[in-house]
Amino acid sequence: MDKLKVGIVGSKFAAMLHAESYKRCPDVVIASVAAVDNLNEFAGTYQIPNRYDDFREMFAGEKLDIVSVCVPNFLHKDVVIAAADAGIKSIICEKPLATSVEDGLAMIKICREKQVRLMYAEDWIFAPALIRAKEIVKEGGIGDILYVKAKETHNGSHSVFAQKKEYCGGGAMIHLGIHPIGFMPWFLESDIVQVMAMITEGAGNNLVHKDYTGEDWAAALVKFEQGARGFVEGNYITCGGMDDKVEIYGTEGNIHVDLTMGSPLTVYSRPGYGYALEKTDFTHGWTKPAVDEFMSLGYINEITHFVNCTRNNLEPQKGTTGEDGLKALSVTFAVYESAEKGQVVKISKQ
Ligand SMILES: NC(=O)c1ccc[n+]([C@@H]2O[C@H](COP(=O)([O-])OP(=O)(O)OC[C@H]3O[C@@H](n4cnc5c(N)ncnc54)[C@H](O)[C@@H]3O)[C@@H](O)[C@H]2O)c1
């Protein structure tokens, strides 16, 4: 069986997450990478033979089966459309799908026209703890879901692009809160139809990051089509490492999921050691290091699933289609509209 050939656009954090995950797929080879910095370092680490500083040249010069789009948000549209135009049949786009609903719609339109499989990389949907939680709910273990609370928070983005609204599309909600926003409809099997939100509006109005032009704190109450309520939060004001938590309340019980801090390891170290957890500052004293973040946050299962879809010509699972990415984007921009107007915003179907 020939190995599937992958091209990655981007060479930093998200590209690393994809490359680490492809490494665990035996029927895949990362053939090429395109990026504007860190190119040789990244290609060297993952032994990628072909390197480009222009993604269009990579698409023209290589016969790729899959492309991973791991560039800043504002470039997702251009890269996805160029890949679809080049006839690459499987495109994995990092979250958020785009920096506007209009761009997301354009990407989906082109991919449909070119019969390209556009896959939306919401890793939470593949996180083992959340999959298990969904199984328990499906079994009736907590009765009917009434309320879901979910957040991704940390102390600020490593990416300069994420710090500027013009490149990111917003701030903490589009960059971090988009995970719970993408995850919840999959979990409840019901779309978000209404939001009521509040955000710090960026720059001088931010709580901590006055140099970020997008908000550094955002929260929204949401209503699902099936009637349940939810609470979504994304913020850059949380010290101590990335804190991703989900609480699910049902008529017969509840489930608490700690995606990042719930390690089975507890370490006390006087000298400190290399790495504990995404976005922690140090490793001295008591720490709870992650065992395998690529697995616990869903990246391995996600890439394995997308490779399988490509190999067997299958549609990606619910929650990870381009259309699902667009829904998450619509909810995110409804959050911004609600915060700006101070009103409940209803989400129209795309
Ligand atoms: N799913 C997740 O958990 C997760 C985590 C981190 C980032 N992301 C997403 O991944 C994307 C990238 O984030 P990051 O943290 O790696 O960003 P980053 O700023 O660290 O890296 C950006 C990368 O894009 C490349 N790039 C910039 N302009 C380019 C161009 N014109 N052509 C080719 N390459 C170009 C740069 O060389 C660099 O490798 C973002 O959309 C982000 O939202 C997702």
Short mmCIF file of C-alpha atoms and ligand atoms in Angstrom, two decimals:
data_model
loop_
_atom_site.label_atom_id
_atom_site.label_comp_id
_atom_site.label_asym_id
_atom_site.label_seq_id
_atom_site.Cartn_x
_atom_site.Cartn_y
_atom_site.Cartn_z
CA MET A 1 0.00 0.00 0.00
CA ASP A 2 1.44 3.38 -1.01
CA LYS A 3 1.90 5.84 1.80
CA LEU A 4 -0.31 8.94 1.70
CA LYS A 5 1.73 12.07 1.02
CA VAL A 6 1.17 15.00 3.38
CA GLY A 7 2.17 18.64 2.98
CA ILE A 8 2.09 20.94 5.99
CA VAL A 9 1.70 24.71 5.64
CA GLY A 10 3.21 26.31 8.73
CA SER A 11 6.20 25.29 10.79
CA LYS A 12 5.55 26.24 14.37
CA PHE A 13 3.21 25.20 17.18
CA ALA A 14 0.20 23.83 15.31
CA ALA A 15 2.46 22.35 12.61
CA MET A 16 4.32 20.54 15.38
CA LEU A 17 1.02 19.14 16.74
CA HIS A 18 0.14 17.81 13.28
CA ALA A 19 3.64 16.44 12.60
CA GLU A 20 3.75 14.63 15.97
CA SER A 21 0.37 13.09 15.15
CA TYR A 22 1.31 12.06 11.60
CA LYS A 23 4.38 10.38 13.09
CA ARG A 24 2.01 7.93 14.75
CA CYS A 25 0.23 7.10 11.46
CA PRO A 26 2.20 4.30 9.79
CA ASP A 27 0.66 4.78 6.33
CA VAL A 28 1.62 8.45 5.98
CA VAL A 29 4.75 10.33 4.98
CA ILE A 30 5.21 14.07 5.49
CA ALA A 31 6.59 14.91 2.06
CA SER A 32 6.81 18.68 2.25
CA VAL A 33 6.42 21.81 4.32
CA ALA A 34 5.84 25.45 3.34
CA ALA A 35 6.48 28.29 5.78
CA VAL A 36 8.02 31.73 6.03
CA ASP A 37 10.16 31.06 9.10
CA ASN A 38 11.49 28.14 11.16
CA LEU A 39 11.46 26.12 7.92
CA ASN A 40 14.76 24.27 8.10
CA GLU A 41 14.52 23.67 11.84
CA PHE A 42 11.03 22.20 11.51
CA ALA A 43 11.85 20.15 8.40
CA GLY A 44 15.00 18.88 10.10
CA THR A 45 13.16 17.79 13.24
CA TYR A 46 10.57 15.82 11.29
CA GLN A 47 12.89 14.75 8.42
CA ILE A 48 10.73 16.40 5.79
CA PRO A 49 12.56 16.32 2.44
CA ASN A 50 10.88 19.13 0.49
CA ARG A 51 10.80 22.71 1.77
CA TYR A 52 9.07 25.76 0.27
CA ASP A 53 8.67 29.35 1.29
CA ASP A 54 5.59 29.68 -0.91
CA PHE A 55 2.66 27.33 -0.28
CA ARG A 56 1.38 27.78 -3.85
CA GLU A 57 4.70 26.46 -5.17
CA MET A 58 4.40 23.49 -2.85
CA PHE A 59 0.91 22.70 -4.13
CA ALA A 60 2.08 23.03 -7.75
CA GLY A 61 5.29 21.07 -7.24
CA GLU A 62 4.04 18.09 -5.22
CA LYS A 63 1.38 15.45 -5.66
CA LEU A 64 -0.10 15.65 -2.17
CA ASP A 65 -2.96 13.55 -0.76
CA ILE A 66 -3.46 15.70 2.35
CA VAL A 67 -2.57 19.24 3.30
CA SER A 68 -2.50 20.48 6.90
CA VAL A 69 -3.28 24.19 7.18
CA CYS A 70 -1.32 25.38 10.25
CA VAL A 71 -0.88 29.08 9.50
CA PRO A 72 -2.34 32.13 11.29
CA ASN A 73 -6.12 32.42 11.09
CA PHE A 74 -6.24 35.21 8.49
CA LEU A 75 -4.37 32.97 6.01
CA HIS A 76 -6.65 29.91 6.33
CA LYS A 77 -8.88 31.09 3.49
CA ASP A 78 -6.05 31.71 0.99
CA VAL A 79 -4.29 28.43 1.78
CA VAL A 80 -7.46 26.31 1.69
CA ILE A 81 -8.61 27.84 -1.60
CA ALA A 82 -5.15 27.45 -3.17
CA ALA A 83 -5.04 23.80 -2.06
CA ALA A 84 -8.53 23.15 -3.45
CA ASP A 85 -7.60 24.87 -6.73
CA ALA A 86 -4.50 22.69 -6.93
CA GLY A 87 -6.73 19.60 -6.71
CA ILE A 88 -5.59 18.33 -3.29
CA LYS A 89 -8.46 16.13 -2.19
CA SER A 90 -8.13 16.31 1.60
CA ILE A 91 -7.59 19.59 3.43
CA ILE A 92 -7.29 19.78 7.20
CA CYS A 93 -7.88 23.33 8.41
CA GLU A 94 -6.89 24.42 11.89
CA LYS A 95 -9.37 26.29 14.06
CA PRO A 96 -10.96 28.78 13.62
CA LEU A 97 -12.06 28.02 10.07
CA ALA A 98 -11.52 31.67 9.07
CA THR A 99 -11.56 35.22 10.41
CA SER A 100 -15.04 35.99 9.10
CA VAL A 101 -18.21 34.07 8.28
CA GLU A 102 -17.98 35.37 4.69
CA ASP A 103 -14.50 33.86 4.28
CA GLY A 104 -15.69 30.57 5.76
CA LEU A 105 -18.60 30.46 3.31
CA ALA A 106 -16.25 31.13 0.38
CA MET A 107 -13.93 28.30 1.47
CA ILE A 108 -16.79 25.83 1.73
CA LYS A 109 -18.19 26.88 -1.64
CA ILE A 110 -14.88 26.33 -3.45
CA CYS A 111 -14.23 23.01 -1.71
CA ARG A 112 -17.70 21.79 -2.70
CA GLU A 113 -17.19 22.89 -6.30
CA LYS A 114 -13.79 21.18 -6.49
CA GLN A 115 -15.12 18.11 -4.63
CA VAL A 116 -12.52 18.50 -1.96
CA ARG A 117 -12.90 17.09 1.57
CA LEU A 118 -12.55 20.08 3.93
CA MET A 119 -11.90 18.84 7.47
CA TYR A 120 -12.13 21.10 10.50
CA ALA A 121 -9.50 20.36 13.13
CA GLU A 122 -11.47 20.57 16.39
CA ASP A 123 -9.28 18.34 18.52
CA TRP A 124 -11.59 18.31 21.58
CA ILE A 125 -13.96 16.05 19.66
CA PHE A 126 -11.22 13.43 19.62
CA ALA A 127 -10.05 13.83 23.23
CA PRO A 128 -10.35 10.38 24.90
CA ALA A 129 -11.88 11.81 28.12
CA LEU A 130 -14.58 13.67 26.19
CA ILE A 131 -15.33 10.65 23.99
CA ARG A 132 -15.75 8.56 27.16
CA ALA A 133 -17.97 11.25 28.71
CA LYS A 134 -20.17 11.17 25.62
CA GLU A 135 -20.43 7.38 25.81
CA ILE A 136 -21.62 7.63 29.44
CA VAL A 137 -24.22 10.22 28.44
CA LYS A 138 -25.39 8.03 25.53
CA GLU A 139 -25.79 5.11 27.95
CA GLY A 140 -28.12 7.27 30.04
CA GLY A 141 -25.60 7.56 32.86
CA ILE A 142 -26.54 11.13 33.79
CA GLY A 143 -30.03 11.27 32.31
CA ASP A 144 -30.88 14.13 29.98
CA ILE A 145 -28.36 16.95 29.62
CA LEU A 146 -29.54 20.22 31.12
CA TYR A 147 -26.43 22.38 31.20
CA VAL A 148 -22.84 22.26 29.90
CA LYS A 149 -20.03 24.50 31.04
CA ALA A 150 -16.71 24.52 29.14
CA LYS A 151 -13.60 26.65 28.92
CA GLU A 152 -10.12 26.93 27.51
CA THR A 153 -7.92 29.42 29.32
CA HIS A 154 -4.23 30.24 29.72
CA ASN A 155 -1.94 33.21 30.24
CA GLY A 156 -1.52 34.43 26.66
CA SER A 157 -0.71 33.25 23.17
CA HIS A 158 2.84 32.47 22.03
CA SER A 159 1.81 33.57 18.51
CA VAL A 160 2.12 37.25 17.62
CA PHE A 161 -0.67 36.74 15.08
CA ALA A 162 -3.07 35.57 17.79
CA GLN A 163 -2.50 38.81 19.69
CA LYS A 164 -3.80 41.03 16.89
CA LYS A 165 -7.46 41.13 15.94
CA GLU A 166 -6.66 41.84 12.29
CA TYR A 167 -4.81 38.50 11.98
CA CYS A 168 -6.85 36.49 14.45
CA GLY A 169 -10.41 37.71 13.84
CA GLY A 170 -10.88 38.55 17.52
CA GLY A 171 -9.24 37.57 20.80
CA ALA A 172 -9.66 34.87 23.42
CA MET A 173 -13.10 33.71 22.25
CA ILE A 174 -12.16 33.03 18.62
CA HIS A 175 -8.79 31.60 19.61
CA LEU A 176 -9.59 29.58 22.75
CA GLY A 177 -13.36 29.64 23.31
CA ILE A 178 -13.80 28.26 19.80
CA HIS A 179 -12.84 24.83 21.19
CA PRO A 180 -15.83 24.57 23.55
CA ILE A 181 -18.00 26.26 20.90
CA GLY A 182 -17.02 23.56 18.38
CA PHE A 183 -17.19 20.73 20.90
CA MET A 184 -20.57 21.41 22.54
CA PRO A 185 -22.88 20.83 19.52
CA TRP A 186 -21.12 17.53 18.83
CA PHE A 187 -21.49 16.51 22.46
CA LEU A 188 -25.15 17.48 22.80
CA GLU A 189 -26.00 16.63 19.18
CA SER A 190 -27.73 19.98 19.06
CA ASP A 191 -26.74 23.34 17.61
CA ILE A 192 -26.25 26.55 19.56
CA VAL A 193 -29.13 28.85 18.59
CA GLN A 194 -28.77 31.81 20.94
CA VAL A 195 -25.96 33.61 22.80
CA MET A 196 -25.58 36.35 25.39
CA ALA A 197 -22.01 37.50 25.89
CA MET A 198 -19.57 39.85 27.57
CA ILE A 199 -15.92 40.48 26.59
CA THR A 200 -13.07 42.84 27.49
CA GLU A 201 -12.85 44.71 24.22
CA GLY A 202 -9.12 44.62 23.56
CA ALA A 203 -6.16 46.98 24.15
CA GLY A 204 -6.79 49.40 27.04
CA ASN A 205 -10.01 47.63 28.03
CA ASN A 206 -8.26 44.30 28.52
CA LEU A 207 -7.68 43.00 32.04
CA VAL A 208 -4.02 42.07 31.55
CA HIS A 209 -2.86 42.18 27.92
CA LYS A 210 -3.11 45.85 26.95
CA ASP A 211 -0.93 45.10 23.89
CA TYR A 212 -3.46 42.58 22.47
CA THR A 213 -5.97 44.23 20.16
CA GLY A 214 -8.48 41.39 20.64
CA GLU A 215 -10.15 40.68 24.02
CA ASP A 216 -8.22 38.83 26.73
CA TRP A 217 -11.37 37.60 28.51
CA ALA A 218 -14.68 36.47 27.01
CA ALA A 219 -17.68 34.56 28.31
CA ALA A 220 -21.05 33.65 26.84
CA LEU A 221 -24.27 32.04 27.96
CA VAL A 222 -25.66 29.86 25.18
CA LYS A 223 -28.89 28.05 24.42
CA PHE A 224 -29.04 24.81 22.45
CA GLU A 225 -31.77 23.89 19.99
CA GLN A 226 -32.85 20.98 22.24
CA GLY A 227 -33.37 23.41 25.14
CA ALA A 228 -30.26 22.86 27.30
CA ARG A 229 -28.17 25.84 28.38
CA GLY A 230 -24.43 26.31 28.32
CA PHE A 231 -21.60 28.56 29.45
CA VAL A 232 -18.48 29.09 27.33
CA GLU A 233 -15.32 30.86 28.39
CA GLY A 234 -12.00 31.73 26.78
CA ASN A 235 -9.39 33.86 28.51
CA TYR A 236 -5.74 34.85 28.57
CA ILE A 237 -5.68 35.83 32.23
CA THR A 238 -5.13 32.38 33.74
CA CYS A 239 -1.72 31.60 35.25
CA GLY A 240 -0.40 28.12 35.93
CA GLY A 241 -0.76 26.37 32.57
CA MET A 242 -3.53 25.76 30.08
CA ASP A 243 -6.77 25.03 31.91
CA ASP A 244 -9.35 23.17 29.81
CA LYS A 245 -12.38 22.01 31.76
CA VAL A 246 -15.85 20.74 30.96
CA GLU A 247 -18.77 20.18 33.32
CA ILE A 248 -21.91 18.42 32.16
CA TYR A 249 -25.07 18.48 34.30
CA GLY A 250 -27.91 16.04 33.64
CA THR A 251 -31.23 15.10 35.22
CA GLU A 252 -29.61 12.05 36.89
CA GLY A 253 -26.01 13.07 37.48
CA ASN A 254 -23.08 15.11 36.31
CA ILE A 255 -19.63 14.67 34.74
CA HIS A 256 -16.50 16.73 35.36
CA VAL A 257 -13.68 16.59 32.80
CA ASP A 258 -10.23 18.04 33.39
CA LEU A 259 -8.41 17.87 30.05
CA THR A 260 -5.14 19.47 31.06
CA MET A 261 -4.55 19.49 34.82
CA GLY A 262 -5.81 16.00 35.63
CA SER A 263 -2.56 14.13 35.16
CA PRO A 264 -2.05 10.84 37.01
CA LEU A 265 1.51 12.07 37.72
CA THR A 266 2.41 14.25 40.68
CA VAL A 267 6.05 15.37 40.82
CA TYR A 268 8.03 17.27 43.40
CA SER A 269 11.30 18.59 41.92
CA ARG A 270 13.96 20.80 43.53
CA PRO A 271 15.98 21.48 40.33
CA GLY A 272 12.97 21.47 37.98
CA TYR A 273 12.83 19.52 34.72
CA GLY A 274 12.18 20.11 31.03
CA TYR A 275 8.41 20.38 30.52
CA ALA A 276 5.25 19.88 32.55
CA LEU A 277 2.24 21.25 30.72
CA GLU A 278 1.37 23.68 27.93
CA LYS A 279 1.93 27.30 29.07
CA THR A 280 3.29 26.60 32.55
CA ASP A 281 6.10 28.92 33.65
CA PHE A 282 8.37 26.54 35.59
CA THR A 283 8.66 22.97 36.88
CA HIS A 284 10.05 23.47 40.36
CA GLY A 285 8.24 22.19 43.43
CA TRP A 286 5.02 20.24 43.06
CA THR A 287 3.78 19.80 39.47
CA LYS A 288 1.38 17.56 37.59
CA PRO A 289 3.07 16.95 34.23
CA ALA A 290 1.01 15.80 31.25
CA VAL A 291 1.67 12.22 30.21
CA ASP A 292 0.87 12.66 26.51
CA GLU A 293 -0.80 15.94 25.55
CA PHE A 294 -0.95 14.94 21.88
CA MET A 295 -3.24 12.10 22.91
CA SER A 296 -5.17 13.65 25.82
CA LEU A 297 -6.10 16.79 23.84
CA GLY A 298 -7.22 14.70 20.88
CA TYR A 299 -4.61 15.48 18.21
CA ILE A 300 -3.52 11.88 17.59
CA ASN A 301 -7.08 10.57 17.19
CA GLU A 302 -7.98 13.58 15.07
CA ILE A 303 -5.18 13.17 12.53
CA THR A 304 -5.66 9.38 12.50
CA HIS A 305 -9.35 9.92 11.69
CA PHE A 306 -8.62 12.43 8.91
CA VAL A 307 -6.00 10.09 7.40
CA ASN A 308 -8.56 7.27 7.51
CA CYS A 309 -11.16 9.49 5.78
CA THR A 310 -8.62 10.22 3.05
CA ARG A 311 -7.53 6.59 2.65
CA ASN A 312 -11.10 5.26 2.50
CA ASN A 313 -12.81 8.21 0.85
CA LEU A 314 -15.06 8.92 3.84
CA GLU A 315 -16.68 12.08 5.14
CA PRO A 316 -15.18 13.35 8.41
CA GLN A 317 -17.26 12.71 11.51
CA LYS A 318 -19.86 15.11 12.85
CA GLY A 319 -18.31 18.21 14.34
CA THR A 320 -15.29 18.17 12.03
CA THR A 321 -16.66 19.02 8.58
CA GLY A 322 -16.00 22.40 7.00
CA GLU A 323 -19.69 23.17 7.64
CA ASP A 324 -19.21 22.44 11.35
CA GLY A 325 -16.24 24.84 11.34
CA LEU A 326 -18.49 27.46 9.78
CA LYS A 327 -21.16 26.93 12.47
CA ALA A 328 -18.53 27.42 15.19
CA LEU A 329 -17.46 30.62 13.45
CA SER A 330 -21.06 31.89 13.25
CA VAL A 331 -21.54 31.30 16.97
CA THR A 332 -18.24 33.08 17.72
CA PHE A 333 -19.25 36.14 15.75
CA ALA A 334 -22.67 36.05 17.40
CA VAL A 335 -20.77 36.21 20.72
CA TYR A 336 -18.97 39.34 19.53
CA GLU A 337 -22.19 40.89 18.27
CA SER A 338 -23.96 40.13 21.54
CA ALA A 339 -21.12 41.63 23.60
CA GLU A 340 -21.08 44.76 21.45
CA LYS A 341 -24.84 45.30 21.54
CA GLY A 342 -25.41 44.04 25.09
CA GLN A 343 -28.22 41.89 23.75
CA VAL A 344 -29.17 38.28 23.17
CA VAL A 345 -28.26 37.27 19.59
CA LYS A 346 -30.03 34.49 17.72
CA ILE A 347 -27.97 32.44 15.30
CA SER A 348 -29.40 32.04 11.85
CA LYS A 349 -28.85 28.76 10.01
CA GLN A 350 -26.19 28.96 7.27
N1 LIG B 1 -5.94 23.00 17.63
C1 LIG B 1 -5.16 23.59 18.50
O1 LIG B 1 -5.14 23.27 19.67
C2 LIG B 1 -4.25 24.69 18.03
C3 LIG B 1 -3.17 25.07 18.82
C4 LIG B 1 -2.38 26.11 18.36
C5 LIG B 1 -2.67 26.77 17.18
N2 LIG B 1 -3.75 26.37 16.45
C6 LIG B 1 -4.08 27.07 15.19
O2 LIG B 1 -3.04 26.81 14.26
C7 LIG B 1 -2.76 27.96 13.47
C8 LIG B 1 -1.29 28.32 13.60
O3 LIG B 1 -1.02 28.62 14.94
P1 LIG B 1 0.49 28.61 15.52
O4 LIG B 1 0.32 28.71 16.99
O5 LIG B 1 1.27 27.51 14.94
O6 LIG B 1 1.00 30.01 14.94
P2 LIG B 1 2.47 30.59 14.91
O7 LIG B 1 2.34 32.06 14.83
O8 LIG B 1 3.28 29.99 16.03
O9 LIG B 1 3.09 30.06 13.54
C9 LIG B 1 2.60 30.52 12.32
C10 LIG B 1 3.21 29.69 11.22
O10 LIG B 1 2.64 30.11 9.98
C11 LIG B 1 3.69 30.25 9.04
N3 LIG B 1 3.30 31.27 8.05
C12 LIG B 1 2.97 32.58 8.25
N4 LIG B 1 2.70 33.18 7.09
C13 LIG B 1 2.86 32.23 6.13
C14 LIG B 1 2.73 32.23 4.72
N5 LIG B 1 2.37 33.31 4.05
N6 LIG B 1 2.98 31.08 4.04
C15 LIG B 1 3.35 29.96 4.71
N7 LIG B 1 3.48 29.90 6.05
C16 LIG B 1 3.24 31.02 6.74
C17 LIG B 1 4.90 30.67 9.83
O11 LIG B 1 6.08 30.34 9.13
C18 LIG B 1 4.71 29.83 11.10
O12 LIG B 1 5.27 28.56 10.91
C19 LIG B 1 -3.72 29.05 13.96
O13 LIG B 1 -4.83 29.10 13.13
C20 LIG B 1 -4.14 28.58 15.34
O14 LIG B 1 -5.44 28.99 15.70
C21 LIG B 1 -4.53 25.34 16.85
#
